[in-house]
Short mmCIF file of C-alpha atoms and ligand atoms in Angstrom, two decimals:
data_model
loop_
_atom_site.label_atom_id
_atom_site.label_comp_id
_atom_site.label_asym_id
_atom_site.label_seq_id
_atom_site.Cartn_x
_atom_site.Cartn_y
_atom_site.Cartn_z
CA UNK A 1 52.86 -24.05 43.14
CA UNK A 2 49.47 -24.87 44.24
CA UNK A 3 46.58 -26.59 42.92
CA UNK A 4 44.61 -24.46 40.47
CA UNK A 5 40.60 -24.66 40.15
CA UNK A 6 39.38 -28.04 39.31
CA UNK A 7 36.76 -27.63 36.36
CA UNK A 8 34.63 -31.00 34.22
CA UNK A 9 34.37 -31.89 30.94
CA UNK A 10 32.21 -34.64 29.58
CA UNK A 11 31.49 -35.18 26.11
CA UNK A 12 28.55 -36.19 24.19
CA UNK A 13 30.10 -37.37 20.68
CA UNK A 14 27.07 -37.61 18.41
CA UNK A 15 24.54 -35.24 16.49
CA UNK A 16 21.41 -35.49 14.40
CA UNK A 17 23.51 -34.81 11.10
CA UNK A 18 27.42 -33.93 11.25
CA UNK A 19 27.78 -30.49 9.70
CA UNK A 20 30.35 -30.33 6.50
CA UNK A 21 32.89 -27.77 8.28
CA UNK A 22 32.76 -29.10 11.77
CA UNK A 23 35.90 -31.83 12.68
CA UNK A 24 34.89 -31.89 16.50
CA UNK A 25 34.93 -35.11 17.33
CA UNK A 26 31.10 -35.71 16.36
CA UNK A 27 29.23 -38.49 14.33
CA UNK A 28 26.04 -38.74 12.74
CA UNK A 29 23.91 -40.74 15.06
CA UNK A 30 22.83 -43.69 12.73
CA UNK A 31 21.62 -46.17 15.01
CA UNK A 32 19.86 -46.03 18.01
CA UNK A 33 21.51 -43.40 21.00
CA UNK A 34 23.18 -46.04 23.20
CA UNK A 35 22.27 -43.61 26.27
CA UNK A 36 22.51 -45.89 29.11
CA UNK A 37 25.50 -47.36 28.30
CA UNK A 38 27.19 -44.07 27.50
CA UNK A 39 25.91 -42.59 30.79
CA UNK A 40 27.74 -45.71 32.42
CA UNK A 41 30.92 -45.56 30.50
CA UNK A 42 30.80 -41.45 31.48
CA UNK A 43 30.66 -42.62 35.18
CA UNK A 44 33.34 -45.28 34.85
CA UNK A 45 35.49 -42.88 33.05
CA UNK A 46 34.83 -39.66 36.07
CA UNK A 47 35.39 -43.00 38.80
CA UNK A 48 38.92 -43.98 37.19
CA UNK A 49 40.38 -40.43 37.07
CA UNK A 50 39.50 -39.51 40.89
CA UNK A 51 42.37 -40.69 42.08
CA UNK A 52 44.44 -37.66 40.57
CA UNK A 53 41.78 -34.89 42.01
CA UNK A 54 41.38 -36.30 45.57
CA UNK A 55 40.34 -33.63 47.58
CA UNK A 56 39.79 -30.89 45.06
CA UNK A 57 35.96 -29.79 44.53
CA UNK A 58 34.60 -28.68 41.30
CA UNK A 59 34.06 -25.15 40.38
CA UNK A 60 32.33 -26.00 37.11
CA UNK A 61 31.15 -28.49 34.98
CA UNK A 62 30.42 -28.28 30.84
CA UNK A 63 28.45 -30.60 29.14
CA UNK A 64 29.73 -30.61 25.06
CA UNK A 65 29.81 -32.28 21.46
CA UNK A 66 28.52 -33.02 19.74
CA UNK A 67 25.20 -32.67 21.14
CA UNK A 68 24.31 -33.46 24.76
CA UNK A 69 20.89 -32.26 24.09
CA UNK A 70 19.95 -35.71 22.75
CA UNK A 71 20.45 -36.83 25.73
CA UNK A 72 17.46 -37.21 28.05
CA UNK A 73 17.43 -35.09 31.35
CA UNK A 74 17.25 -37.69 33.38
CA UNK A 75 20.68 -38.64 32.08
CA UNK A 76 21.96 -35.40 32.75
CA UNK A 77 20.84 -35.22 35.80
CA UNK A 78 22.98 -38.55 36.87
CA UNK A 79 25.84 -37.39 35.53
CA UNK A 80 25.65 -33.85 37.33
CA UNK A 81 24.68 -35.85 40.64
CA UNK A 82 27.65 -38.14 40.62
CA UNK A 83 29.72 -35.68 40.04
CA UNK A 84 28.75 -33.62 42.82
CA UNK A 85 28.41 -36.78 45.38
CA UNK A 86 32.09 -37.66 44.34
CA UNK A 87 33.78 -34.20 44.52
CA UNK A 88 31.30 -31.60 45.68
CA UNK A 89 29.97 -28.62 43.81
CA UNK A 90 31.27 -25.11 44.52
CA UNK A 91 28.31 -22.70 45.45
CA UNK A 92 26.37 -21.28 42.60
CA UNK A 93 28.69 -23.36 40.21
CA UNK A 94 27.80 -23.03 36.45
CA UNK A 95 26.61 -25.83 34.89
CA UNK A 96 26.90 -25.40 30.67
CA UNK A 97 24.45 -27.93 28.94
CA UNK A 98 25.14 -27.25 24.89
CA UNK A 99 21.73 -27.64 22.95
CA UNK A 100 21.19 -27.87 19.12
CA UNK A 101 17.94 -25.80 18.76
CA UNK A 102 16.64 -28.67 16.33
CA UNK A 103 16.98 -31.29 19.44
CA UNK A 104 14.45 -29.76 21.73
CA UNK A 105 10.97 -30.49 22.65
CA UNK A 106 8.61 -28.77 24.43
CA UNK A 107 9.38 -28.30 28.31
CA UNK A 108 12.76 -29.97 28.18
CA UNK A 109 15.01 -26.80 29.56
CA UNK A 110 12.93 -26.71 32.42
CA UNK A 111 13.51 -30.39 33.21
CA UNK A 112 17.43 -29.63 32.44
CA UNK A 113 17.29 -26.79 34.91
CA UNK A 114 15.64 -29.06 37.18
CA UNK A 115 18.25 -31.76 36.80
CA UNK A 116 21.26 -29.03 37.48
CA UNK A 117 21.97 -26.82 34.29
CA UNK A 118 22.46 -23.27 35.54
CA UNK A 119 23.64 -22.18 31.86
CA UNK A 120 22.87 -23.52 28.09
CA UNK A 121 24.93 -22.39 25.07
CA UNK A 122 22.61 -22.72 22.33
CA UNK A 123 24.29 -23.39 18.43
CA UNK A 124 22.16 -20.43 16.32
CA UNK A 125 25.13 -19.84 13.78
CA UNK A 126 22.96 -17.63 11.70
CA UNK A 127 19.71 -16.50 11.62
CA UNK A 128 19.63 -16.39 7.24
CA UNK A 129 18.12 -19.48 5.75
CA UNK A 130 20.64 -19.83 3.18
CA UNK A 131 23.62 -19.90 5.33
CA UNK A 132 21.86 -22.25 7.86
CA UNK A 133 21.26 -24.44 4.95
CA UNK A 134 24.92 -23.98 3.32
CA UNK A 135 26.14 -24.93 6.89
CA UNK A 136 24.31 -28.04 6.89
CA UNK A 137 22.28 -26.93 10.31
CA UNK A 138 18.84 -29.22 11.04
CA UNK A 139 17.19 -26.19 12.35
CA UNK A 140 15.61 -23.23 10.84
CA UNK A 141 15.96 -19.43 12.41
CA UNK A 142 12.18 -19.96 13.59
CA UNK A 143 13.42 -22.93 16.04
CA UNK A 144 16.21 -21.14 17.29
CA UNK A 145 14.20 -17.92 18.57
CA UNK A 146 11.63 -20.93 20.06
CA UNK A 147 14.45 -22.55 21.71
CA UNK A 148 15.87 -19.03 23.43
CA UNK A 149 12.06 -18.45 24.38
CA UNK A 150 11.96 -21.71 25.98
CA UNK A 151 15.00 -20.82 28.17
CA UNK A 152 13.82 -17.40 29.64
CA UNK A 153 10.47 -19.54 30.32
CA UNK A 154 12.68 -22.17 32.02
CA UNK A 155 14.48 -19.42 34.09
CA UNK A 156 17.60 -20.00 31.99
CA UNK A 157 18.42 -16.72 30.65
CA UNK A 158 21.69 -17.23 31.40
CA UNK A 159 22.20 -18.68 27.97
CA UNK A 160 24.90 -18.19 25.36
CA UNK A 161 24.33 -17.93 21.34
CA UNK A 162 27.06 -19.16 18.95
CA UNK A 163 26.95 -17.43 15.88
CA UNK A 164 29.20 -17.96 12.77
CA UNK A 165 30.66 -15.09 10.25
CA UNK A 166 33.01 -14.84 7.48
CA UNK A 167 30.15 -17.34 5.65
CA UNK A 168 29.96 -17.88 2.05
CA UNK A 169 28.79 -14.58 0.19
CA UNK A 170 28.21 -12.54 3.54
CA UNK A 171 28.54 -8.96 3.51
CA UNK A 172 29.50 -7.05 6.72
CA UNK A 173 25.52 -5.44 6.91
CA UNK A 174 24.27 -9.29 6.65
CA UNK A 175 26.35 -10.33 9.51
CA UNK A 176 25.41 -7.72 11.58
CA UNK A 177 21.57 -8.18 11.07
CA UNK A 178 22.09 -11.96 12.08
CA UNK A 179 23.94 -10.57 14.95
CA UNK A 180 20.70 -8.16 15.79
CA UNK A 181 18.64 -11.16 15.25
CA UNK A 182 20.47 -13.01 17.93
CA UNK A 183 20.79 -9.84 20.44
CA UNK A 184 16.63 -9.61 20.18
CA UNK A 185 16.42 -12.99 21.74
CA UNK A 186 18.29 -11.37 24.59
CA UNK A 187 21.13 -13.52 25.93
CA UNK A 188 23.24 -13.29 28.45
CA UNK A 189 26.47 -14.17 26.62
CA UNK A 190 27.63 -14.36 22.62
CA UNK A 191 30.10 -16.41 20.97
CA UNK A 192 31.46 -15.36 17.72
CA UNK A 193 33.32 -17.13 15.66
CA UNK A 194 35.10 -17.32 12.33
CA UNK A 195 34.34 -19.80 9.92
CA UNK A 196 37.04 -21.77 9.63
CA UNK A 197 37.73 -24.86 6.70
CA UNK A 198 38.95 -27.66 8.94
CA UNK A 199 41.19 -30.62 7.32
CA UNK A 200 39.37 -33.79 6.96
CA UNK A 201 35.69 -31.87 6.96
CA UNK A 202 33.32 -31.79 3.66
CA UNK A 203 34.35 -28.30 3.49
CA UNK A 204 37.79 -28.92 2.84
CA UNK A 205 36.76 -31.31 0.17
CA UNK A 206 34.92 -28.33 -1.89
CA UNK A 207 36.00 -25.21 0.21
CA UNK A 208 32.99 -22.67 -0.21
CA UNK A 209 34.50 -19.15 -1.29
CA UNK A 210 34.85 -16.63 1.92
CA UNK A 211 34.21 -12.69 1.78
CA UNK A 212 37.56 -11.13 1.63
CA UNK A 213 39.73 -9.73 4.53
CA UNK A 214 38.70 -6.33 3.99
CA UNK A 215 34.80 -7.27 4.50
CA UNK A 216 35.72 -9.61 7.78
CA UNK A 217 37.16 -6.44 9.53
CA UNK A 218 34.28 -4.52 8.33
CA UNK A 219 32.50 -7.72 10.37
CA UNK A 220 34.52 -7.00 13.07
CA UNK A 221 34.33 -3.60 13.79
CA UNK A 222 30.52 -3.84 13.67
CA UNK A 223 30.16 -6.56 16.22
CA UNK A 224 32.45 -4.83 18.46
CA UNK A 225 30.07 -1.94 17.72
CA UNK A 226 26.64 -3.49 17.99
CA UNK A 227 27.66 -5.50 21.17
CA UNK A 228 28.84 -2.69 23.13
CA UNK A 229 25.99 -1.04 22.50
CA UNK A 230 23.78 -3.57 23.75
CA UNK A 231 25.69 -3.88 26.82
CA UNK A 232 28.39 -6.48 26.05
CA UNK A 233 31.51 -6.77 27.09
CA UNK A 234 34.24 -8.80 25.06
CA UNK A 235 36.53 -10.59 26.98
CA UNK A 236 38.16 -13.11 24.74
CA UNK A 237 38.59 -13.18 21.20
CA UNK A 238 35.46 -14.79 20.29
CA UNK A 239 34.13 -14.25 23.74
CA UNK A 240 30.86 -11.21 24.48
CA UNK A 241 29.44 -10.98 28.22
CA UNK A 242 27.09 -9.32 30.02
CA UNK A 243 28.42 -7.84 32.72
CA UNK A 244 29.04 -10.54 35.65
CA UNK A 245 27.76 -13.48 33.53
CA UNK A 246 31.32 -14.18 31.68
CA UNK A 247 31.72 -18.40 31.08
CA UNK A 248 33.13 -19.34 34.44
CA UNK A 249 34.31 -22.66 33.01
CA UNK A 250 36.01 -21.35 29.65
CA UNK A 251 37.89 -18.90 31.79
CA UNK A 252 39.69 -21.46 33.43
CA UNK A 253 40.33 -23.11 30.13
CA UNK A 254 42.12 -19.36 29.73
CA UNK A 255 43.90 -18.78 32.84
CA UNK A 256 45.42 -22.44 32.29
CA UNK A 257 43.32 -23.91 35.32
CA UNK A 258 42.86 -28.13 35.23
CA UNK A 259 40.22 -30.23 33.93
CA UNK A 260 39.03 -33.86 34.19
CA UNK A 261 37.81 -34.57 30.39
CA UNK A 262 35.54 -38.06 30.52
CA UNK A 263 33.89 -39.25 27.24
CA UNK A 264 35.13 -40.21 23.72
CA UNK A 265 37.94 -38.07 23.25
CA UNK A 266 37.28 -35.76 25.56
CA UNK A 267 41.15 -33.69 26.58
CA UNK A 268 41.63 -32.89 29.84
CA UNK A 269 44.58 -30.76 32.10
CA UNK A 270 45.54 -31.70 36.03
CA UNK A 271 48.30 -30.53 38.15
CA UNK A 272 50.49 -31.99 40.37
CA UNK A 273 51.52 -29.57 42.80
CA UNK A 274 53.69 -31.62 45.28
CA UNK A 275 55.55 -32.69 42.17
CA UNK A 276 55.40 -29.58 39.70
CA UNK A 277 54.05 -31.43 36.87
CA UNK A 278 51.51 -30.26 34.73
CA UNK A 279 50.18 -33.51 32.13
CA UNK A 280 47.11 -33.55 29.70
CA UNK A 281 45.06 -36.68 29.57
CA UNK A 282 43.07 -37.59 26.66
CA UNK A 283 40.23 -40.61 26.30
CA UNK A 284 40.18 -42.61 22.65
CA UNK A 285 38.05 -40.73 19.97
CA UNK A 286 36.11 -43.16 18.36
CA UNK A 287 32.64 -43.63 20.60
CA UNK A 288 32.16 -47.54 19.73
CA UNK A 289 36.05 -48.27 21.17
CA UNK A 290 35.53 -45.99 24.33
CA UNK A 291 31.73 -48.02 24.79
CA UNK A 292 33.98 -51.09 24.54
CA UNK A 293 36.84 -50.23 26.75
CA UNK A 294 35.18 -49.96 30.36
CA UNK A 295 36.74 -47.43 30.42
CA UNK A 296 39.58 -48.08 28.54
CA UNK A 297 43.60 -46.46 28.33
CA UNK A 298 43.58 -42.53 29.80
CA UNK A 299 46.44 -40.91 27.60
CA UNK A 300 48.40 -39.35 30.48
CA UNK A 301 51.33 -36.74 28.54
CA UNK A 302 53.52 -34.72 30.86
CA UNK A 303 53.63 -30.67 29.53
CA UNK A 304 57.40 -30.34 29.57
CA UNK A 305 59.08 -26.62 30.43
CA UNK A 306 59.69 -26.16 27.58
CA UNK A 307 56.14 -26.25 26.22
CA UNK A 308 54.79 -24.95 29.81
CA UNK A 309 54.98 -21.41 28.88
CA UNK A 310 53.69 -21.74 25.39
CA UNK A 311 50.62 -23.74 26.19
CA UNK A 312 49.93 -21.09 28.95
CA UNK A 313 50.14 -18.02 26.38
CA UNK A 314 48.12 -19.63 24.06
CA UNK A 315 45.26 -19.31 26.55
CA UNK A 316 46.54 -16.20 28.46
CA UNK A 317 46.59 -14.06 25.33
CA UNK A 318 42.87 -14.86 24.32
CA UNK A 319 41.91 -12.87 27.02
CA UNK A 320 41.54 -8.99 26.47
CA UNK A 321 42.98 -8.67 30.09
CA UNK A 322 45.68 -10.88 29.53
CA UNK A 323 47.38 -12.43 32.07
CA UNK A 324 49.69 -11.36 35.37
CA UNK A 325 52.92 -12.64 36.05
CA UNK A 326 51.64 -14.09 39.24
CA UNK A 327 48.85 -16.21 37.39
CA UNK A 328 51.90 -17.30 35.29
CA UNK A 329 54.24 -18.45 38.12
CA UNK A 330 51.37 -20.11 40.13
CA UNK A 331 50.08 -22.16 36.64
CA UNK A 332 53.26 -23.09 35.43
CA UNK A 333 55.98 -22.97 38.37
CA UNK A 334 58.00 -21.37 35.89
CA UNK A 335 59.80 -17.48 36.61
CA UNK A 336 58.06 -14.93 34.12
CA UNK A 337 61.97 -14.08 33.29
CA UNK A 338 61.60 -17.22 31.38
CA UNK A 339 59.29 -15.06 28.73
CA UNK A 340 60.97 -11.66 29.26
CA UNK A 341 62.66 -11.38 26.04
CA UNK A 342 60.33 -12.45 23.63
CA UNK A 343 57.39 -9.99 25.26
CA UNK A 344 59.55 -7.62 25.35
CA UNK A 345 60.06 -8.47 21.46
CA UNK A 346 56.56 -8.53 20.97
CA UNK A 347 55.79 -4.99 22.59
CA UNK A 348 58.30 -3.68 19.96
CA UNK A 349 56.15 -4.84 17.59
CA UNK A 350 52.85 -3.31 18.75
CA UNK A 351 51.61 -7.14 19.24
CA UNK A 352 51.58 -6.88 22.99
CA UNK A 353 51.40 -4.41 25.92
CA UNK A 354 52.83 -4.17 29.57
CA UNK A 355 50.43 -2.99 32.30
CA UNK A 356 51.51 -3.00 35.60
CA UNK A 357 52.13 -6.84 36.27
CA UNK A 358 50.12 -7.55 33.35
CA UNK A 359 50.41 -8.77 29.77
CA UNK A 360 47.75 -8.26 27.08
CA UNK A 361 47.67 -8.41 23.66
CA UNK A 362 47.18 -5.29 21.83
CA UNK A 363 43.85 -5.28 19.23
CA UNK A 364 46.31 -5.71 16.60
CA UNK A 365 47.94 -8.60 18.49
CA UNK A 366 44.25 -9.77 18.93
CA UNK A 367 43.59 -9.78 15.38
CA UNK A 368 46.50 -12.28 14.61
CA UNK A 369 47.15 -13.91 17.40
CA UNK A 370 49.18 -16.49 15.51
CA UNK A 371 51.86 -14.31 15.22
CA UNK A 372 52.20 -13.93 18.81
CA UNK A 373 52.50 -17.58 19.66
CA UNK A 374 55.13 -17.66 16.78
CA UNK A 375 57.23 -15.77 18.68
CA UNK A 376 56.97 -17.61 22.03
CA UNK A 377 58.13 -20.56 20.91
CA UNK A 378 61.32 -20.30 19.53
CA UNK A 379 62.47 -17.53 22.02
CA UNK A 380 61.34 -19.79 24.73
CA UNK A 381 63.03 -22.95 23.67
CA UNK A 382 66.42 -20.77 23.71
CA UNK A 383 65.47 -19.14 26.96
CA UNK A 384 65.27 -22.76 28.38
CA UNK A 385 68.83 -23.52 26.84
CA UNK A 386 70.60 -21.07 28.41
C1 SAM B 1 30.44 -28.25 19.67
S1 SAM B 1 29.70 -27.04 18.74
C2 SAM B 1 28.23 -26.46 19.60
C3 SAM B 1 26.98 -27.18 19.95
C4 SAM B 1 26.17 -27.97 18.97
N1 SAM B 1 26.91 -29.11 18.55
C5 SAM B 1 25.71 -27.19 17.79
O1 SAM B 1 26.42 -27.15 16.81
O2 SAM B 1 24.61 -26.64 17.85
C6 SAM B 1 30.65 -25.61 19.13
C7 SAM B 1 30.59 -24.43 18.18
O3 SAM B 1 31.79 -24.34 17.46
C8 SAM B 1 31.57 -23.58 16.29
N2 SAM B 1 32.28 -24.23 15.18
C9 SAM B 1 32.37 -25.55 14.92
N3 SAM B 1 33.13 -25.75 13.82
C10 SAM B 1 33.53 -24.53 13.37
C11 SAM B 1 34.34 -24.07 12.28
N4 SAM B 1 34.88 -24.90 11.40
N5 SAM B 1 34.53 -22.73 12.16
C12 SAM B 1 34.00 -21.87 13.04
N6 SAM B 1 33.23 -22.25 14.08
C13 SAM B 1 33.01 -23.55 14.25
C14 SAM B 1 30.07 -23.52 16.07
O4 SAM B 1 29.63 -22.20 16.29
C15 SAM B 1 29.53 -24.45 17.13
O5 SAM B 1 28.31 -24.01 17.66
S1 SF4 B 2 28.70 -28.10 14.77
FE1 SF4 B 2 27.65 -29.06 16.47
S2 SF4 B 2 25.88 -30.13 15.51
FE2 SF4 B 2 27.31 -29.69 13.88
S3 SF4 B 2 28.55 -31.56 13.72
FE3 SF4 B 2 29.68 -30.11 15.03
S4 SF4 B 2 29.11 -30.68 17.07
FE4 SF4 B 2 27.57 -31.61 15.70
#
């Protein structure tokens, strides 16, 4: 087992307004941003956990939320250096800043491309004014094309849209036009994904009333249309690429790599390779206790083999390539025997196919992917017991 690429998280917990079907761990920002203090806590937090990556350099680094687009670039720009002084950058390493069209001025990519973002994914969800107002979103359609005109004038065209279906009262032709509306600002990448009513969120309170299965496949099959067309490629579920410009640091989210996580709440994934331990770390949730804490208890939980091979699949089989049984030996020091029976189960069922060395989920698999990791479990835990 060796170590696998070393990726960063850092997260930026609060937004303007906290939309009613998001349960992120986000907060409406009601007082003043404490961004000095945060930025200090974020560098205490990286400074505590470098023990466990000595060594290692980063291959990429994601700023998320919330909204780290309230933050200044200056700010970013400190966190992005320390990071680098401490560990070292790879080479042409992506840097992800996420941006709320309705948080940015003038001139500001520019001065986050200046400060070390080589990539921005940009929240659009939709480009209809009733759906952005349903949703709860500060910005109107107008913003977002301004924002994605900014970014190919700061030499960030690598930039992603997220875009939202399955939304109150859409039909399968509205959801493609907002997908045509975001493919005319020209990205380089597209996130799709399904709206989904969260526990705990406003929209579990007073679920709003979804289009019905038959119209989300019609969804489907047009995005998968419309963005092969324009020259994307999907390569995860929700997941649309130009070619070459896939999200280096979500991939290794998929192919089970590690992660430091600093911020409130922020989850993150390192290996142990002398000792063949795998453990997930997680920072307290609530931004006032982690401000307080300097920096505070790191929740440090060992993956056990029996949930090794499950937590890999569940990222493995979000990728339309799949995974190979080498990637699955190396991540998990586990033998692929271990999941022999239950993929073999699965390809019965039309859920899952074998290519040489490789396992990938079939488009029906894709399309309930739940079922899959159903499956896994159980057959796993008995595979373990015997
Ligand atoms: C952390 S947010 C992105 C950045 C920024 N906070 C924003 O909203 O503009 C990540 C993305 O997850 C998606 N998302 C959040 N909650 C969702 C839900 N309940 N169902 C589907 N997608 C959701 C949205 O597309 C959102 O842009
Ligand atoms: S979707 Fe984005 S802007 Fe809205 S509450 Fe969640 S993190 Fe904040």
């Amino acid at each position: 087992m060796i170590a696998p690429p070393l990726a960063l998280y850092a997260h930026f917990p609060w937004c303007v307004q906290k939309c009613p079907y998001c349960d992120f761990n986000s907060y409406t920002l009601r007082d003043e941003l404490p961004e000095q203090r945060y930025l200090d806590a974020l560098l205490r937090d990286f400074d505590a956990q470098l023990p466990a990556v000595s060594g290692r350099t980063l291959t990429s680094i994601f700023l998320g939320g919330g909204t780290p687009s309230l933050f200044s670039p200056a700010s970013i720009g400190r966190l992005i250096a320390h990071a680098k002084a401490q560990l070292g950058l790879a080479n042409d390493a992506e840097v992800t800043l996420e941006a709320n069209p309705g948080t940015i001025e003038r001139g500001r990519f520019a001065e986050y491309r200046a400060a070390g973002v080589t990539r921005v994914s940009l929240g659009a969800q939709s480009f209809d004014a009733r759906q952005l107002k349903l949703l709860g979103r500060i910005h109107s359609a107008d913003e977002t094309r301004r924002a994605a005109e900014e970014l190919h004038a700061a030499g960030l065209a690598n930039f992603n849209l997220d875009l939202m279906y399955a939304l109150p009262g859409q039909t399968g032709a509205a959801a493609e036009a907002d997908l045509r509306a975001a493919l005319a600002l020209e990205p380089a990448h597209l996130s799709q994904y399904h709206l989904t009513i969260e526990p705990g969120t406003l929209f579990a309170a007073a679920p709003p009333v979804q289009p019905a299965d038959d119209i989300v496949d019609d969804m489907l099959e047009r995005s998968l249309r419309t963005l092969t067309e324009a020259g994307f490629e999907q390569y995860e579920v929700s997941g649309y690429a130009r070619p070459g410009l896939r999200c280096a640091h979500n991939l290794n989210y998929w192919t089970f790599g590690d992660y430091l996580g600093i911020g409130a709440g922020a989850h993150g994934k390192i290996t142990d390779p002398d000792r063949r331990l795998v453990a997930r770390t997680q920072r307290m949730r609530e931004p006032r206790r982690y401000l307080a804490e300097d920096p505070g208890t790191l929740v440090h939980k060992q993956i056990g083999a029996r949930d090794l091979p499950f937590e890999f699949a569940m990222n493995g089989f979000r990728l339309v390539d799949g995974f190979t049984d080498d990637l699955f030996e190396g991540r998990t020091g586990l033998p692929i025997a271990i999941l022999e029976e239950s993929l073999r189960d699965l390809t019965a069922r039309g859920l899952v196919k074998r290519r040489p060395k490789y396992w990938a989920a079939t488009p029906q698999g894709f399309r309930f992917l739940n079922d899959i990791l159903v499956e896994l479990l159980p057959d796993t835990e008995s595979a373990l017991r015997s």
